[in-house]
Coordinates of C-alpha atoms in Angstrom, one line a residue:
X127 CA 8.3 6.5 30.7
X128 CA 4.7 7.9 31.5
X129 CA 3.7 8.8 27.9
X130 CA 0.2 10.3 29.3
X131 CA 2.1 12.7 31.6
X132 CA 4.5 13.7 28.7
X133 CA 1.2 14.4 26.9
X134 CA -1.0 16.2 28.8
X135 CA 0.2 19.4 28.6
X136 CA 0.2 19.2 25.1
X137 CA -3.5 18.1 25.3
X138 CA -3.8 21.6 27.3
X139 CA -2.4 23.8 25.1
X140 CA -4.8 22.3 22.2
X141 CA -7.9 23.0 24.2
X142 CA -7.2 26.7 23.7
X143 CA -7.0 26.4 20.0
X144 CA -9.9 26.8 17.9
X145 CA -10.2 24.1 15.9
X146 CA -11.1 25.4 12.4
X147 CA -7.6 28.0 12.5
X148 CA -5.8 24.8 13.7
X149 CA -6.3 22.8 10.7
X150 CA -6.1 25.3 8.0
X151 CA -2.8 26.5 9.7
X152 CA -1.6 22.4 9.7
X153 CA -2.7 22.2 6.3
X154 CA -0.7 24.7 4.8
X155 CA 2.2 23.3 6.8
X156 CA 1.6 19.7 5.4
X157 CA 1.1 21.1 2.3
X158 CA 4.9 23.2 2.4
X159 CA 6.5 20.1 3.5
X160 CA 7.2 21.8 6.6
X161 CA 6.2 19.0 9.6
X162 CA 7.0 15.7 9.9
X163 CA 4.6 13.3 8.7
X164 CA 3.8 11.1 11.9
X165 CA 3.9 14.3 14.0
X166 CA 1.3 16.1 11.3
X167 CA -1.0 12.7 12.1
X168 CA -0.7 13.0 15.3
X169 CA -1.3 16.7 15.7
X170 CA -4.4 16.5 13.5
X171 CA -6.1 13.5 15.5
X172 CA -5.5 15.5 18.5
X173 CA -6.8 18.8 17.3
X174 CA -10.1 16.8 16.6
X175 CA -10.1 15.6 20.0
X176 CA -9.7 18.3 22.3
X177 CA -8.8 22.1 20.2
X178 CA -12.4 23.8 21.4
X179 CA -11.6 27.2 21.3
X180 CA -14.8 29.4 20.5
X181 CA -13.0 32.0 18.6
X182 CA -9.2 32.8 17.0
X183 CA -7.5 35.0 19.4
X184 CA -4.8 37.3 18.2
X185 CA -2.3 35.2 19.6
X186 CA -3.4 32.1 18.1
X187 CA -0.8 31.6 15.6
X188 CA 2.0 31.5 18.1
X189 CA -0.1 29.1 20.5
X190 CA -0.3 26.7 17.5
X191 CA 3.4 27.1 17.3
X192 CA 4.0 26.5 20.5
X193 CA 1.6 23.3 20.8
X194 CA 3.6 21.9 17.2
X195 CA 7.0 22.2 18.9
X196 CA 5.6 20.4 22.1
X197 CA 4.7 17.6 19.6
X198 CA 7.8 17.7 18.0
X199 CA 9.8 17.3 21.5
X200 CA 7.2 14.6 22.3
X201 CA 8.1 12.4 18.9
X202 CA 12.0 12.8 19.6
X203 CA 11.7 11.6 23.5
X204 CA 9.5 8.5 21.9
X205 CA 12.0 7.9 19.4
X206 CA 15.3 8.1 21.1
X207 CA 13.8 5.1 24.1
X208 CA 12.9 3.0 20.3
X209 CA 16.3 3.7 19.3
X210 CA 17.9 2.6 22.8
X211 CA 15.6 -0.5 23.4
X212 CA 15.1 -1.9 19.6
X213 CA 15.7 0.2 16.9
X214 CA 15.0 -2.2 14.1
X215 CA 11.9 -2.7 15.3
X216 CA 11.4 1.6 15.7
X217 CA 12.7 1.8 11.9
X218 CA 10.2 -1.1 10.9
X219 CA 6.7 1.0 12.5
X220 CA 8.3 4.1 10.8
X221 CA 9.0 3.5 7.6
X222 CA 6.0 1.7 7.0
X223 CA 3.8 4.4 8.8
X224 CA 5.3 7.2 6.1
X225 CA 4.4 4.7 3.3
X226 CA 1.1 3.5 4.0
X227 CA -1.0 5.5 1.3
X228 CA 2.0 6.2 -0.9
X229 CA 1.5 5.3 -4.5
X230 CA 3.5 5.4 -7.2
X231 CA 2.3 6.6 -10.2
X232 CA -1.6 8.4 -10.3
X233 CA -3.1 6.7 -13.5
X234 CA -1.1 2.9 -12.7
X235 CA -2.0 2.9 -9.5
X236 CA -5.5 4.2 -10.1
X237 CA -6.5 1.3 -12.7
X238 CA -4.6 -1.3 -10.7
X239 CA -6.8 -1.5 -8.4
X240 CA -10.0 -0.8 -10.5
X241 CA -8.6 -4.1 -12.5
X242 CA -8.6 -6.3 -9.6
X243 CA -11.4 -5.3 -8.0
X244 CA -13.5 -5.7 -10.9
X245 CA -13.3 -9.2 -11.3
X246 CA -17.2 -10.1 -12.1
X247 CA -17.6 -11.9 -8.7
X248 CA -15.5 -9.7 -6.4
X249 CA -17.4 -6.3 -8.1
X250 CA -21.2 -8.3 -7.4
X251 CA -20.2 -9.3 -3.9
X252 CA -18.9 -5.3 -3.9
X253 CA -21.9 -4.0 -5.0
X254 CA -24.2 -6.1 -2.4
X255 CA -22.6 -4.9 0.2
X256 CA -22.1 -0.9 -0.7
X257 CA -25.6 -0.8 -2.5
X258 CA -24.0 1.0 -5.7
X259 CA -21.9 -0.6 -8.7
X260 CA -18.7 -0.6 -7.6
X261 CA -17.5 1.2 -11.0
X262 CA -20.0 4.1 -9.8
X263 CA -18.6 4.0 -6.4
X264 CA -14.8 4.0 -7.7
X265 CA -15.6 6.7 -10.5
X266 CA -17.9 9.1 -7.8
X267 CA -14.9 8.6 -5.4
X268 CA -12.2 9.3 -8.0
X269 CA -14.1 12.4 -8.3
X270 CA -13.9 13.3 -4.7
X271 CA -10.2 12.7 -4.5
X272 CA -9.9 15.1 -8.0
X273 CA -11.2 17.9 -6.1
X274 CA -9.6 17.4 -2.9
X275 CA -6.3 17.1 -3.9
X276 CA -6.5 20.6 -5.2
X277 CA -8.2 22.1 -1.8
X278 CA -8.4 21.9 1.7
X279 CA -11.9 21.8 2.1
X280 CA -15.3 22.1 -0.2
X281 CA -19.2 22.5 0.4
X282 CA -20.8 18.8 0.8
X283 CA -23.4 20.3 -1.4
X284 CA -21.1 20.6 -4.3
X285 CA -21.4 17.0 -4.6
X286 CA -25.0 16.2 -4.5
X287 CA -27.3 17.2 -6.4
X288 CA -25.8 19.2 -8.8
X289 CA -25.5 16.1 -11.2
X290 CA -28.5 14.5 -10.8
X291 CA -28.7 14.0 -14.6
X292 CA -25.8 11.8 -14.3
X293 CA -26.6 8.3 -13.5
X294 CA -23.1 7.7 -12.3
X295 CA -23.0 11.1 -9.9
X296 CA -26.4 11.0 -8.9
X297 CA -27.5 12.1 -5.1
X298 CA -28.0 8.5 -4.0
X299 CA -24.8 7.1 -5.6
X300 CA -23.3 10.3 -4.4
X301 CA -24.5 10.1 -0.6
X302 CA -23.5 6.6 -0.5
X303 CA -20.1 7.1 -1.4
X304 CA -20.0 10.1 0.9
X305 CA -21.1 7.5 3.7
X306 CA -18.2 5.5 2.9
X307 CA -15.6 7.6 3.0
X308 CA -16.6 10.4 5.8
X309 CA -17.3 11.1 9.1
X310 CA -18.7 14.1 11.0
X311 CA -17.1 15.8 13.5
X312 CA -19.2 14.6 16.1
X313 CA -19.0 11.0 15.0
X314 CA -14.6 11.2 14.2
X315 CA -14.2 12.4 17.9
X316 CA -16.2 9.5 19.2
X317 CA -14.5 6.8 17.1
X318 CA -10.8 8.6 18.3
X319 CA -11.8 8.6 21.9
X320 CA -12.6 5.0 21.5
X321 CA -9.3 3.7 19.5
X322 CA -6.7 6.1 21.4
X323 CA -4.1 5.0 23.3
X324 CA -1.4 6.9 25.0
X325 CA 1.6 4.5 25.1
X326 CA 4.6 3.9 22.7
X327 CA 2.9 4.0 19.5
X328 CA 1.5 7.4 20.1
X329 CA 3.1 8.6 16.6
X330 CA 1.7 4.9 14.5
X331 CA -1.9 5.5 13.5
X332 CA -2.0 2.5 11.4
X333 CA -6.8 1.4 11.4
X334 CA -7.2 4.5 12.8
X335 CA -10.6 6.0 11.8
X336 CA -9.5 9.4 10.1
X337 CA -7.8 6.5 7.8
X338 CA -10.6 4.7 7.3
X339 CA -13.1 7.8 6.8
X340 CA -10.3 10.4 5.4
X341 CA -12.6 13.3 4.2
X342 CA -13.9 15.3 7.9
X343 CA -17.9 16.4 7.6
X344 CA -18.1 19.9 9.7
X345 CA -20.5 23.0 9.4
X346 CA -22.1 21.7 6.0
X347 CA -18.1 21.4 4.4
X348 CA -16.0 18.5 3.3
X349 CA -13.0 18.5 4.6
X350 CA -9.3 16.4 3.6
X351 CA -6.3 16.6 5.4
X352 CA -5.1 13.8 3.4
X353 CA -5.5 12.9 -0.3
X354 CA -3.1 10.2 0.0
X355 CA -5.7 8.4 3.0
X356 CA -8.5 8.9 0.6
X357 CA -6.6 7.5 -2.5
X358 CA -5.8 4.6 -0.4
X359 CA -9.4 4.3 1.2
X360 CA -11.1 3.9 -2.1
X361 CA -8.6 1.7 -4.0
X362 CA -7.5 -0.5 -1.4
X363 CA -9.6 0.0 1.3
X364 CA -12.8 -1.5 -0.4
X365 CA -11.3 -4.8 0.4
X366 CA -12.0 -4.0 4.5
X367 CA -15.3 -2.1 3.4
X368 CA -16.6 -4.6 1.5
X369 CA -14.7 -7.9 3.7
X370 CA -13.5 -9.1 0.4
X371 CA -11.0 -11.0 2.5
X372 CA -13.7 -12.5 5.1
X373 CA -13.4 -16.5 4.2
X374 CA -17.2 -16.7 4.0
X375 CA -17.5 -15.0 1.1
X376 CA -15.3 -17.2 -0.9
X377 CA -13.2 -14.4 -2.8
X378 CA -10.0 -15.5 -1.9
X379 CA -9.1 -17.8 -5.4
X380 CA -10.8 -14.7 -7.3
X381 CA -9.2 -12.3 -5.8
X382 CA -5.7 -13.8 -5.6
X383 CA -6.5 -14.9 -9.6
X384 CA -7.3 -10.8 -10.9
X385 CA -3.9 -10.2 -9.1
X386 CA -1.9 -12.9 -11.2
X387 CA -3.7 -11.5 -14.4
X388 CA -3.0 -8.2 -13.6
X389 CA 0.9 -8.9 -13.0
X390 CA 0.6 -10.6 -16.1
X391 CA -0.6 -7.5 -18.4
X392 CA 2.2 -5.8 -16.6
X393 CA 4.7 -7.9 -18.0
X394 CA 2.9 -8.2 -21.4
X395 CA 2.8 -4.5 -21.9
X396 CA 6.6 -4.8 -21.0
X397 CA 7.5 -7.4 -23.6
X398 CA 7.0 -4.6 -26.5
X399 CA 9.3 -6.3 -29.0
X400 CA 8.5 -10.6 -27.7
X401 CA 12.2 -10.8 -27.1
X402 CA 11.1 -12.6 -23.8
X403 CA 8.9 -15.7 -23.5
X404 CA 6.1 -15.2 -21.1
X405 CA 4.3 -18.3 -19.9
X406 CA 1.6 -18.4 -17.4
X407 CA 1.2 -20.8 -14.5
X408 CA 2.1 -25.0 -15.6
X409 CA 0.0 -27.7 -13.6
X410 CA 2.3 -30.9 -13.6
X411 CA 2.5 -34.2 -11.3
X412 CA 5.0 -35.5 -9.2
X413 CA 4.3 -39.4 -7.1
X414 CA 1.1 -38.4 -7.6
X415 CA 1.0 -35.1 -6.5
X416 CA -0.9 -32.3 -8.1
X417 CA 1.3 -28.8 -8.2
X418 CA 1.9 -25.7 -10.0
X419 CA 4.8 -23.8 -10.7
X420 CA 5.1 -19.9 -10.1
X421 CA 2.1 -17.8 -11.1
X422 CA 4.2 -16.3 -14.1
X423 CA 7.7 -17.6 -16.0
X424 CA 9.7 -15.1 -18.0
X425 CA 12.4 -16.7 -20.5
X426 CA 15.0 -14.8 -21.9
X427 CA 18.6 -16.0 -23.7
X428 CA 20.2 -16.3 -20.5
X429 CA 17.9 -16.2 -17.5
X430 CA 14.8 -18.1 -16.6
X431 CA 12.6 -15.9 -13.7
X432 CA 9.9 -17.2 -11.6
X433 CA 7.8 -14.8 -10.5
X434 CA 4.8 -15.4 -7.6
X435 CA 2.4 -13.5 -6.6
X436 CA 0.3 -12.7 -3.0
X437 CA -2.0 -10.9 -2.1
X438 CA -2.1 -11.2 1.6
X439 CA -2.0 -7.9 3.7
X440 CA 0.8 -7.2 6.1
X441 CA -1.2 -7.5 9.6
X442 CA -2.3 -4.9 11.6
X443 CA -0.2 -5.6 14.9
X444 CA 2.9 -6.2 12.7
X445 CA 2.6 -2.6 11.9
X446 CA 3.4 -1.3 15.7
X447 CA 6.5 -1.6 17.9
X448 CA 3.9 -2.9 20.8
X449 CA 3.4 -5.6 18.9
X450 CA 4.6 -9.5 20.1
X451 CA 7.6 -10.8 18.0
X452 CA 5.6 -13.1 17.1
X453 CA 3.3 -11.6 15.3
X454 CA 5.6 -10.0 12.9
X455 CA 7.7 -13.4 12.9
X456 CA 4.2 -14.8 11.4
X457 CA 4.5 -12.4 8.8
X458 CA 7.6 -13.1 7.9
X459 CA 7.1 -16.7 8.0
X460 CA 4.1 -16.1 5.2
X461 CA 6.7 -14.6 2.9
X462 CA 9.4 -17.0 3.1
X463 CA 6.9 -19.7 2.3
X464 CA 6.1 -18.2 -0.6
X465 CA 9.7 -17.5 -1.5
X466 CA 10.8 -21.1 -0.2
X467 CA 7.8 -22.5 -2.5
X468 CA 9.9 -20.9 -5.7
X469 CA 12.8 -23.1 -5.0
X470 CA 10.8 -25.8 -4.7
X471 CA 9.1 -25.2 -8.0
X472 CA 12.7 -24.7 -9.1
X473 CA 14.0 -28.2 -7.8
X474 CA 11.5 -29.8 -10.0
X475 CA 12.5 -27.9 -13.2
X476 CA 16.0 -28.9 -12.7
X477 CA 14.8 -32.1 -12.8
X478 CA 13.1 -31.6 -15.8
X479 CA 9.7 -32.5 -13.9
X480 CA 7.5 -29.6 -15.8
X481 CA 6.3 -30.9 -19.6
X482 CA 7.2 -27.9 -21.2
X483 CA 9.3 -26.5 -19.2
X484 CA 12.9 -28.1 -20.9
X485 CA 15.8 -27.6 -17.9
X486 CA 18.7 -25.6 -19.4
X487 CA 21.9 -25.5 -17.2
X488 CA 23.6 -22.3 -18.9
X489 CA 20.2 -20.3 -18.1
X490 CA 20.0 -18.5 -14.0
X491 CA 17.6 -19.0 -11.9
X492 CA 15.8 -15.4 -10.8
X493 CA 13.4 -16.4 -8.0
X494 CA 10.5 -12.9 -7.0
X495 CA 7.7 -12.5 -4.9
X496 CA 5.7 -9.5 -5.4
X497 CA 2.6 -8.4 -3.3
X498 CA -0.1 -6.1 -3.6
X499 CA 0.4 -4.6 -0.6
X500 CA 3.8 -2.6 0.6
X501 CA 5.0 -4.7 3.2
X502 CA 8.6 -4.3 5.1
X503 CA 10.1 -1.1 3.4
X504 CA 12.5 0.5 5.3
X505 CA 13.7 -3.0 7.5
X506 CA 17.7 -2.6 7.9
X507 CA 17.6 -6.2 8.4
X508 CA 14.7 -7.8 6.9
X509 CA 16.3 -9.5 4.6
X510 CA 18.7 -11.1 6.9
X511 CA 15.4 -12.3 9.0
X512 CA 13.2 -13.1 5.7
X513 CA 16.7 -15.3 4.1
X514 CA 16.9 -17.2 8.0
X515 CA 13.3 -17.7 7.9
X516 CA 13.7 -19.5 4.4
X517 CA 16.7 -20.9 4.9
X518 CA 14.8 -23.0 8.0
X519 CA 11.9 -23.6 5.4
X520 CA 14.3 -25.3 2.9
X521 CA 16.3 -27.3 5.3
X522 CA 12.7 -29.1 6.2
X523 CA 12.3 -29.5 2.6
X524 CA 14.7 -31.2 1.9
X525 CA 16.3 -28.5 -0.5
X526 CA 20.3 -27.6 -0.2
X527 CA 20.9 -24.3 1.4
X528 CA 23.2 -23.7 -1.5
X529 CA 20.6 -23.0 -3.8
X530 CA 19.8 -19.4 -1.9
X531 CA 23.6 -18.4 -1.7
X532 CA 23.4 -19.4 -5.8
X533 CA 20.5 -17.8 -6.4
X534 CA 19.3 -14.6 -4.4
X535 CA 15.7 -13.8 -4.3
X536 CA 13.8 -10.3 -4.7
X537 CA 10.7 -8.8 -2.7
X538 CA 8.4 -6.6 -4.6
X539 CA 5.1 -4.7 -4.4
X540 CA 3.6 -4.7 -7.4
X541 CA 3.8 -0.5 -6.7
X542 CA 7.7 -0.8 -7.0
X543 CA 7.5 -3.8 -9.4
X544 CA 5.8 -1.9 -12.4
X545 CA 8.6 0.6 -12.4
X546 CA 11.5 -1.8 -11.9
X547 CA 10.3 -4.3 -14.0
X548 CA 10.8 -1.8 -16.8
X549 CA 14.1 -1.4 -16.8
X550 CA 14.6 -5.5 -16.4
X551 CA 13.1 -6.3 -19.9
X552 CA 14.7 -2.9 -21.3
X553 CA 18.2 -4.2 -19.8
X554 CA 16.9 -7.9 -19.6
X555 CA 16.2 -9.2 -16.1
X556 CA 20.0 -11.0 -15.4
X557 CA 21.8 -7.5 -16.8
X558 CA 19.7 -5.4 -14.7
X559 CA 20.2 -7.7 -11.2
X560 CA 23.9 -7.2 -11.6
X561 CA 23.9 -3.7 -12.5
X562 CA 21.6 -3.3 -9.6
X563 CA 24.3 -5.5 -7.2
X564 CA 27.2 -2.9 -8.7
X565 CA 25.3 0.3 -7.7
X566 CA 24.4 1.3 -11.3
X567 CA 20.9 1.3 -10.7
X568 CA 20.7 4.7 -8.2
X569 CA 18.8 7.7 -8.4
X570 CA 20.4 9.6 -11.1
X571 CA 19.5 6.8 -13.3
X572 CA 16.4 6.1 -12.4
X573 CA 15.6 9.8 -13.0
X574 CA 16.8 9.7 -16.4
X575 CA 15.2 6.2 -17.1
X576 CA 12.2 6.6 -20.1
X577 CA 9.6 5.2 -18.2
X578 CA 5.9 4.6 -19.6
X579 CA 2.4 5.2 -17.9
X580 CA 1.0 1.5 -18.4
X581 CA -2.8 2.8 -18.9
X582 CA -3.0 5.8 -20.2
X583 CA -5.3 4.8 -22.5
X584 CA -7.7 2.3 -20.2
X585 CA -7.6 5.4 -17.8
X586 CA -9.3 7.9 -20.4
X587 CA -11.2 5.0 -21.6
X588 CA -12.4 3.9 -18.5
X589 CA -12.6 6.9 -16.2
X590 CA -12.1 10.2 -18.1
X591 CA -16.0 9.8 -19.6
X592 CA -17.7 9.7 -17.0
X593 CA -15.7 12.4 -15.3
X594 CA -16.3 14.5 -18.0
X595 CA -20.2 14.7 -17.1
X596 CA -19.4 16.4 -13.4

């Protein structure tokens, strides 16, 4: 299939669209819920690119029209050769493209990130490279994302110079945060032309730079097609702005460290009435070997849980069906490793190898990982490849397979973890895995679950103040 052919006539409708109707008439589409996500991307990267009309004609509405159901046709044709060649693989790149800025929960997610990032060294090494505190970077972006969640689009000079009393929302703080997070029109169309590719992947957009820069500079106005992009850009993203992950720096323990403590306020806050024991990371020896067990242990009368955390990102090329298998088989490798390394850990407290850490045969063994990132949501299958992948792992270890039939382990982000993890030490954690295995754990009861906002009160603390001054 010729993807470029099946695209240019598209790309020839959009020239005769003017460009500033376009994207008001996409946003209020987006904003209805009434176009598919990938193909709202798509149309919206493309509109940059080539809609150059000088003026709206009074047929423009029905040109756009036209030009959206073009890209609509376009998305099935892709889809339907995914579906007939690997469809997994099609599901994979799709559910992960609808879920990459999605965040549950505005004030968790919000100070989840703030947390981590903050760690002293990880917020200095911030600051050097951005040239503001990162708190006034986070708070000046938070503001940002405030007002264009509300609207479409918004004079730049709203946000500079009008608080120039502020310390926090000053013009220099303000214009380096802008620098951050936006492009010009001029400058987005470049970077496009330079990372577009017509193949297979049209509809995946994961790095691409309307991502990276979400809010659109253009005749003096702001502009945000996607709140969700700029939420993600400026509590995520500063790890790629800042190269947080870049081994030179030295982050990785510190970074990987915040993450554990954070998890472990997250179960604290959880443990409202200590029915649980909560123990943190035991260093022990075995034939003179240093190790560690899981990042976090949590005790209750009938279950002991292991819980480790990672940090590592799913990689880019994982995140496309062009991709080698491979590349996502390294991925998946990294997680069973770390799930593998949980019955490992287990092995030794079986064999009472962990001072402190007293075996007890009536208690069950609840093995999780949970990541910061979202990783393989949406897989049909990705248990079935994650369990093979650990089950080849523990045969080299040494361990009996039976262990994994005996006791299952979970895959979390810490995104769906906080919410889950609620009802586990409200049901306790062994109640809630079988109710989940019986199907009593859907929707409706989720819905009706009494769930808390963790940091309400950090948030205010922390945030509100400052935003209070704009």
């Amino acid at each position: 299939m010729d993807i470029f052919e099946l695209f240019k006539p598209i790309r020839n409708k959009i020239r005769g669209l003017n460009l500033q109707a376009s994207l008001d008439e996409l946003y209020l589409l987006k904003s209805r819920g009434q176009i598919l996500p990938e193909v709202g991307e798509f149309l919206y990267i493309n509109l940059i690119l080539y809609a150059d009309a000088p003026s709206i004609n009074s047929k423009h509405k029905d040109s756009f029209e036209k030009v959206l159901n073009l890209c609509n046709a376009l998305n099935g044709k892709i889809a339907e050769l995914k579906i007939e060649t690997e469809v997994w693989r099609w599901l994979h790149t799709l559910a992960l493209s609808q879920l990459k800025a999605k965040y549950n929960g505005y004030k968790n997610s919000v100070y989840r990130y703030y947390y981590i990032f903050s760690e002293e060294s990880i917020s200095k090494h911030i600051e050097n490279v951005i040239g503001i505190p990162y708190k006034d970077y986070f708070i000046c972006a938070l503001w940002l994302h405030a007002v264009f969640v509300k609207k479409f689009a918004s004079p730049k000079a709203y946000f500079i110079g009008k608080n120039n009393g502020s310390v926090i929302f000053s013009k220099e703080n303000m214009l380096k945060t802008l620098d951050l997070l936006s492009l010009s029109l001029y400058d987005l169309r470049i970077q496009l032309k330079q990372v577009t590719k017509f193949d297979e992947d049209l509809f995946i957009l994961h790095g691409y730079p309307h991502l990276l820069k979400p809010l659109l500079e253009k005749d003096g106005n702001l502009y945000c097609m996607y709140p969700d992009h700029l939420q993600a850009q400026f509590l995520s993203g500063i790890y790629y702005i800042a190269s947080v992950g870049d081994k030179k720096n030295k982050l990785a323990n510190a970074f990987g460290k915040s993450f554990e403590q954070y998890l472990g306020m997250v179960l604290k806050k959880n443990n409202t009435n200590d029915l649980f024991q909560i123990i943190e990371e035991i260093e022990f020896s075995y034939k003179s070997n240093k190790l560690k067990t899981s990042d976090w242990i949590v005790k209750s009368s009938d279950a002991i849980t292991f819980i480790e955390c990672k940090t590592k990102r799913l990689r880019l090329p994982s995140k496309t069906m062009l991709s080698s298998a491979e590349s996502l088989s390294v991925d998946i490798d990294f997680m069973a490793a770390a799930v593998t390394q949980l019955y490992k850990v287990y092995d030794h407290y079986k064999n009472d190898r962990i001072p402190g850490l007293k075996y007890d045969s009536k208690m069950k063994f609840i093995p999780m990982v949970v990541t910061l990132e979202e990783w393989f949501a949406g897989g049909p299958d990705i248990k079935e490849k994650l369990t093979e992948s650990v089950k080849t792992a523990l045969i080299k270890a040494d361990i009996p397979l039976q262990v994994l039939d005996e006791y299952n382990f979970r895959t979390y982000s810490i995104n769906a973890f906080e919410w889950d993890v609620q009802i586990m030490f409200q049901l306790d954690f062994l109640q809630y895995l079988e109710k989940l295995s019986n199907g009593e754990i859907n929707e409706n009861f989720q819905k009706e679950f009494p769930y808390i906002e963790y940091y309400e009160e950090e948030f205010e603390k922390t945030f509100m103040d400052a935003a209070r001054a704009v």
